Structure formats: structure tokens, C-alpha cells
């Protein structure tokens, strides 16, 4: 039942992502082109039109980001490695910090359900880092040994105390554990206050 619900959720994400990108995104792009091409008879009106065009451009960028987060095109078109690399690049650009990435192990073909699960794990982990960790560096790596794939997401930020009452980050971790368990995977978290956090997502590979 849980796997079915996740599959339905992903189908809805894909549909909404396409609608945002193909319909709303294209309409906003058309409006922006019209605004950028209009010239008024006064400097004041020109300035107001320029501000309106800028707002439409900003809204279009937000719609694109929302569509991408719902279902990144790279996951289907370029694969898991490129999608996670994009996630790391976006986070590091937003936070203004360096990122270490070694995802060569994700270049091999994976079952679609495994790839999507690992993508969602990385997405949630990096979102938590952006919201809570205040790190100076982020590292995302993937390695294979003994027919097991491990995706690791680390930061050197604030960390947290796992003994306190659950907060938003803990709920996200619970969701990651449940999702990994559905494909026979396991999530391990190492953290301490002031010592950063490391998240390990382990998945057995098909023979």
C-alpha cells in the first residue's frame, strides 16, 4: 500500500510539474516578452513597465524552480547523477559555500524506483541542510562495494541532538527511512551538536 501511494504521489508530481512548466511557464514567458517589447511615451511609464517585466521574470523563475523540484527533467533525461549534481550546485550557490561531489557510482543504470528513491533522499537531505545546518561545506558522494550502493550526504554545520523531541528535520528523516525501507534499503544518521551531520543511504543492487 505504501509503495502504491508513493507511486501515485510521483505520478501527480510529474503531471503538476509538466503543467507548471509547459502551460504556466510558457504563458509567463510570453507576457515577459510583450512587456520587454513595450515602450511608453514617458520615462515614468517605461520605468513601471520595466519593473513589471522584472517581476514577471522573477515569477517565471520561481515557477521553473517549483516544476523542477516536483520532478526534475534531468532525472528522466540525463539520469540520477546529473540530477543530484544539480541539487548540490543549487544549494551551494544559494548558501555561497563550496561543495565536494563524487557521484561516479551513480553513472551505472539503476532500477527506476531505486533511482527515484535516492534522488528524493538527496533532495530531502540537502533541503534540511539549507534550512537548518548553516554549514561551511557540503559533500555528496556515492560508492559501491559488495553489491551495495551507498549515497552519503555530509555537512560540517550545526548538527543536532537526536535525543530531543522530533522537529521538522526529524520528520524528514523518518520519511527518508520509510522510503528506503520500501526498496530494501537502510538509512543511517550520524550527528552531534556543533559537529555536522552525515546521512548514509544504503541500497542493495540487483545482480
mmCIF file of C-alpha atoms in Angstrom:
data_model
loop_
_atom_site.group_PDB
_atom_site.id
_atom_site.type_symbol
_atom_site.label_atom_id
_atom_site.label_comp_id
_atom_site.label_asym_id
_atom_site.label_seq_id
_atom_site.Cartn_x
_atom_site.Cartn_y
_atom_site.Cartn_z
ATOM 1 C CA UNK A 1 0.000 0.000 0.000
ATOM 2 C CA UNK A 2 2.800 2.424 0.906
ATOM 3 C CA UNK A 3 4.611 1.743 -2.377
ATOM 4 C CA UNK A 4 1.384 2.304 -4.295
ATOM 5 C CA UNK A 5 0.776 5.615 -2.521
ATOM 6 C CA UNK A 6 4.301 6.778 -3.340
ATOM 7 C CA UNK A 7 3.839 5.779 -6.988
ATOM 8 C CA UNK A 8 0.574 7.747 -7.151
ATOM 9 C CA UNK A 9 2.256 10.727 -5.492
ATOM 10 C CA UNK A 10 5.092 10.680 -8.034
ATOM 11 C CA UNK A 11 2.624 10.496 -10.923
ATOM 12 C CA UNK A 12 0.832 13.551 -9.527
ATOM 13 C CA UNK A 13 4.158 15.363 -9.114
ATOM 14 C CA UNK A 14 5.048 14.617 -12.741
ATOM 15 C CA UNK A 15 1.681 15.849 -14.028
ATOM 16 C CA UNK A 16 1.819 19.035 -11.967
ATOM 17 C CA UNK A 17 5.425 19.650 -12.983
ATOM 18 C CA UNK A 18 4.533 19.391 -16.673
ATOM 19 C CA UNK A 19 1.552 21.694 -16.245
ATOM 20 C CA UNK A 20 3.651 24.302 -14.457
ATOM 21 C CA UNK A 21 6.444 24.137 -16.998
ATOM 22 C CA UNK A 22 4.509 23.718 -20.221
ATOM 23 C CA UNK A 23 1.434 25.841 -19.542
ATOM 24 C CA UNK A 24 2.068 28.451 -16.881
ATOM 25 C CA UNK A 25 5.773 28.756 -17.644
ATOM 26 C CA UNK A 26 5.187 29.381 -21.340
ATOM 27 C CA UNK A 27 2.422 31.892 -20.651
ATOM 28 C CA UNK A 28 4.669 33.850 -18.296
ATOM 29 C CA UNK A 29 7.465 33.804 -20.857
ATOM 30 C CA UNK A 30 5.095 35.252 -23.463
ATOM 31 C CA UNK A 31 3.930 38.005 -21.089
ATOM 32 C CA UNK A 32 7.545 38.869 -20.270
ATOM 33 C CA UNK A 33 8.417 39.167 -23.970
ATOM 34 C CA UNK A 34 5.463 41.516 -24.523
ATOM 35 C CA UNK A 35 6.404 43.686 -21.546
ATOM 36 C CA UNK A 36 10.054 43.865 -22.566
ATOM 37 C CA UNK A 37 8.988 44.995 -26.050
ATOM 38 C CA UNK A 38 6.624 47.786 -24.989
ATOM 39 C CA UNK A 39 7.872 51.344 -24.960
ATOM 40 C CA UNK A 40 5.714 54.081 -23.426
ATOM 41 C CA UNK A 41 5.583 57.808 -24.113
ATOM 42 C CA UNK A 42 7.056 58.778 -20.777
ATOM 43 C CA UNK A 43 10.053 57.794 -18.677
ATOM 44 C CA UNK A 44 7.773 57.076 -15.716
ATOM 45 C CA UNK A 45 5.679 54.570 -17.650
ATOM 46 C CA UNK A 46 8.796 53.000 -19.130
ATOM 47 C CA UNK A 47 10.161 52.504 -15.622
ATOM 48 C CA UNK A 48 6.896 50.944 -14.432
ATOM 49 C CA UNK A 49 6.822 48.592 -17.421
ATOM 50 C CA UNK A 50 10.423 47.604 -16.748
ATOM 51 C CA UNK A 51 9.564 46.807 -13.112
ATOM 52 C CA UNK A 52 6.537 44.763 -14.219
ATOM 53 C CA UNK A 53 8.676 42.823 -16.675
ATOM 54 C CA UNK A 54 11.228 42.158 -13.964
ATOM 55 C CA UNK A 55 8.522 40.830 -11.626
ATOM 56 C CA UNK A 56 7.227 38.512 -14.348
ATOM 57 C CA UNK A 57 10.771 37.257 -14.956
ATOM 58 C CA UNK A 58 11.151 36.536 -11.235
ATOM 59 C CA UNK A 59 7.798 34.743 -11.111
ATOM 60 C CA UNK A 60 8.750 32.692 -14.169
ATOM 61 C CA UNK A 61 11.986 31.637 -12.463
ATOM 62 C CA UNK A 62 10.050 30.565 -9.364
ATOM 63 C CA UNK A 63 7.603 28.542 -11.443
ATOM 64 C CA UNK A 64 10.543 26.846 -13.176
ATOM 65 C CA UNK A 65 12.153 26.031 -9.815
ATOM 66 C CA UNK A 66 8.852 24.674 -8.464
ATOM 67 C CA UNK A 67 8.351 22.473 -11.522
ATOM 68 C CA UNK A 68 11.958 21.265 -11.304
ATOM 69 C CA UNK A 69 11.649 20.364 -7.604
ATOM 70 C CA UNK A 70 8.451 18.411 -8.223
ATOM 71 C CA UNK A 71 10.007 16.273 -10.934
ATOM 72 C CA UNK A 72 13.394 17.271 -12.337
ATOM 73 C CA UNK A 73 13.668 16.755 -16.069
ATOM 74 C CA UNK A 74 17.272 15.599 -15.637
ATOM 75 C CA UNK A 75 16.157 12.525 -13.702
ATOM 76 C CA UNK A 76 14.418 11.122 -16.775
ATOM 77 C CA UNK A 77 16.582 12.757 -19.433
ATOM 78 C CA UNK A 78 20.132 12.711 -18.049
ATOM 79 C CA UNK A 79 19.938 10.345 -15.095
ATOM 80 C CA UNK A 80 20.393 10.292 -11.351
ATOM 81 C CA UNK A 81 23.978 11.523 -11.250
ATOM 82 C CA UNK A 82 23.279 14.763 -13.138
ATOM 83 C CA UNK A 83 20.117 15.399 -11.120
ATOM 84 C CA UNK A 84 21.873 15.159 -7.758
ATOM 85 C CA UNK A 85 24.811 17.196 -9.037
ATOM 86 C CA UNK A 86 22.303 19.910 -9.939
ATOM 87 C CA UNK A 87 20.803 19.759 -6.437
ATOM 88 C CA UNK A 88 24.231 20.224 -4.861
ATOM 89 C CA UNK A 89 25.150 23.065 -7.229
ATOM 90 C CA UNK A 90 21.910 24.900 -6.473
ATOM 91 C CA UNK A 91 22.320 24.567 -2.696
ATOM 92 C CA UNK A 92 25.964 25.646 -2.729
ATOM 93 C CA UNK A 93 25.109 28.649 -4.911
ATOM 94 C CA UNK A 94 22.294 29.670 -2.569
ATOM 95 C CA UNK A 95 24.440 29.323 0.549
ATOM 96 C CA UNK A 96 27.658 30.609 -1.027
ATOM 97 C CA UNK A 97 29.669 27.599 0.126
ATOM 98 C CA UNK A 98 31.883 25.011 -1.613
ATOM 99 C CA UNK A 99 30.641 21.510 -2.319
ATOM 100 C CA UNK A 100 32.509 18.237 -2.816
ATOM 101 C CA UNK A 101 30.837 15.826 -5.242
ATOM 102 C CA UNK A 102 31.900 12.310 -6.250
ATOM 103 C CA UNK A 103 28.974 10.532 -7.881
ATOM 104 C CA UNK A 104 30.697 8.355 -10.482
ATOM 105 C CA UNK A 105 28.986 5.308 -8.948
ATOM 106 C CA UNK A 106 25.605 6.740 -9.969
ATOM 107 C CA UNK A 107 26.536 6.638 -13.656
ATOM 108 C CA UNK A 108 25.550 2.975 -13.873
ATOM 109 C CA UNK A 109 21.933 2.093 -14.745
ATOM 110 C CA UNK A 110 19.639 1.673 -11.746
ATOM 111 C CA UNK A 111 16.087 0.470 -11.351
ATOM 112 C CA UNK A 112 13.735 3.470 -11.793
ATOM 113 C CA UNK A 113 12.317 3.041 -8.280
ATOM 114 C CA UNK A 114 15.808 2.943 -6.768
ATOM 115 C CA UNK A 115 16.954 5.993 -8.710
ATOM 116 C CA UNK A 116 13.875 7.987 -7.727
ATOM 117 C CA UNK A 117 14.217 6.983 -4.080
ATOM 118 C CA UNK A 118 17.877 8.001 -3.927
ATOM 119 C CA UNK A 119 17.049 11.286 -5.615
ATOM 120 C CA UNK A 120 14.353 12.041 -3.035
ATOM 121 C CA UNK A 121 16.768 11.132 -0.215
ATOM 122 C CA UNK A 122 19.382 13.554 -1.557
ATOM 123 C CA UNK A 123 16.747 16.228 -2.118
ATOM 124 C CA UNK A 124 15.393 15.978 1.434
ATOM 125 C CA UNK A 125 18.850 15.822 2.995
ATOM 126 C CA UNK A 126 20.090 18.879 1.080
ATOM 127 C CA UNK A 127 16.878 20.773 1.832
ATOM 128 C CA UNK A 128 17.425 20.104 5.541
ATOM 129 C CA UNK A 129 20.997 21.358 5.246
ATOM 130 C CA UNK A 130 19.802 24.559 3.625
ATOM 131 C CA UNK A 131 17.141 25.139 6.267
ATOM 132 C CA UNK A 132 18.920 24.114 9.455
ATOM 133 C CA UNK A 133 22.630 23.331 9.226
ATOM 134 C CA UNK A 134 24.388 26.636 8.428
ATOM 135 C CA UNK A 135 27.364 24.709 7.014
ATOM 136 C CA UNK A 136 30.651 25.917 5.590
ATOM 137 C CA UNK A 137 30.916 22.952 3.227
ATOM 138 C CA UNK A 138 28.764 20.148 1.820
ATOM 139 C CA UNK A 139 29.846 16.761 0.498
ATOM 140 C CA UNK A 140 27.786 14.287 -1.534
ATOM 141 C CA UNK A 141 29.360 11.008 -2.611
ATOM 142 C CA UNK A 142 28.342 7.569 -3.862
ATOM 143 C CA UNK A 143 30.326 4.341 -3.651
ATOM 144 C CA UNK A 144 29.720 0.681 -4.444
ATOM 145 C CA UNK A 145 31.141 -2.330 -2.638
ATOM 146 C CA UNK A 146 29.914 -5.904 -2.051
ATOM 147 C CA UNK A 147 26.940 -5.257 -4.349
ATOM 148 C CA UNK A 148 25.777 -2.384 -2.147
ATOM 149 C CA UNK A 149 25.415 1.249 -3.186
ATOM 150 C CA UNK A 150 25.909 3.920 -0.536
ATOM 151 C CA UNK A 151 24.882 7.529 -1.074
ATOM 152 C CA UNK A 152 26.403 9.857 1.524
ATOM 153 C CA UNK A 153 25.328 13.438 2.233
ATOM 154 C CA UNK A 154 27.518 15.291 4.747
ATOM 155 C CA UNK A 155 27.790 18.805 6.099
ATOM 156 C CA UNK A 156 30.000 20.473 8.710
ATOM 157 C CA UNK A 157 27.191 22.587 10.118
ATOM 158 C CA UNK A 158 25.412 22.801 13.448
ATOM 159 C CA UNK A 159 24.293 19.185 13.693
ATOM 160 C CA UNK A 160 21.509 18.296 16.106
ATOM 161 C CA UNK A 161 20.692 16.291 19.204
ATOM 162 C CA UNK A 162 18.824 13.129 18.287
ATOM 163 C CA UNK A 163 17.505 12.738 21.814
ATOM 164 C CA UNK A 164 15.279 15.833 21.761
ATOM 165 C CA UNK A 165 11.618 15.886 20.696
ATOM 166 C CA UNK A 166 11.142 15.447 16.929
ATOM 167 C CA UNK A 167 11.123 18.575 14.819
ATOM 168 C CA UNK A 168 10.742 19.185 11.093
ATOM 169 C CA UNK A 169 14.168 17.706 10.324
ATOM 170 C CA UNK A 170 13.396 14.552 12.287
ATOM 171 C CA UNK A 171 10.123 14.086 10.415
ATOM 172 C CA UNK A 172 12.047 14.372 7.154
ATOM 173 C CA UNK A 173 14.492 11.728 8.346
ATOM 174 C CA UNK A 174 11.614 9.423 9.278
ATOM 175 C CA UNK A 175 10.207 9.816 5.775
ATOM 176 C CA UNK A 176 13.586 9.010 4.239
ATOM 177 C CA UNK A 177 13.903 5.858 6.355
ATOM 178 C CA UNK A 178 10.422 4.687 5.402
ATOM 179 C CA UNK A 179 11.005 5.329 1.719
ATOM 180 C CA UNK A 180 14.329 3.488 1.689
ATOM 181 C CA UNK A 181 12.835 0.555 3.588
ATOM 182 C CA UNK A 182 10.266 0.074 0.807
ATOM 183 C CA UNK A 183 13.071 -0.841 -1.629
ATOM 184 C CA UNK A 184 15.010 -2.863 0.932
ATOM 185 C CA UNK A 185 17.384 -0.024 1.795
ATOM 186 C CA UNK A 186 18.569 1.406 5.075
ATOM 187 C CA UNK A 187 19.244 4.934 6.325
ATOM 188 C CA UNK A 188 21.887 5.726 8.935
ATOM 189 C CA UNK A 189 22.405 9.146 10.524
ATOM 190 C CA UNK A 190 25.493 10.328 12.393
ATOM 191 C CA UNK A 191 25.244 13.737 14.031
ATOM 192 C CA UNK A 192 26.022 15.752 17.130
ATOM 193 C CA UNK A 193 25.520 19.368 18.084
ATOM 194 C CA UNK A 194 28.239 21.511 16.539
ATOM 195 C CA UNK A 195 29.763 18.576 14.651
ATOM 196 C CA UNK A 196 27.741 18.415 11.475
ATOM 197 C CA UNK A 197 25.631 15.602 10.089
ATOM 198 C CA UNK A 198 26.279 12.605 7.853
ATOM 199 C CA UNK A 199 23.435 10.690 6.216
ATOM 200 C CA UNK A 200 24.109 7.284 4.652
ATOM 201 C CA UNK A 201 21.575 5.701 2.309
ATOM 202 C CA UNK A 202 22.424 2.066 1.582
ATOM 203 C CA UNK A 203 20.731 0.052 -1.176
ATOM 204 C CA UNK A 204 21.411 -3.485 -2.412
ATOM 205 C CA UNK A 205 21.962 -3.612 -6.154
ATOM 206 C CA UNK A 206 20.300 -6.124 -8.437
ATOM 207 C CA UNK A 207 22.539 -8.939 -9.651
#
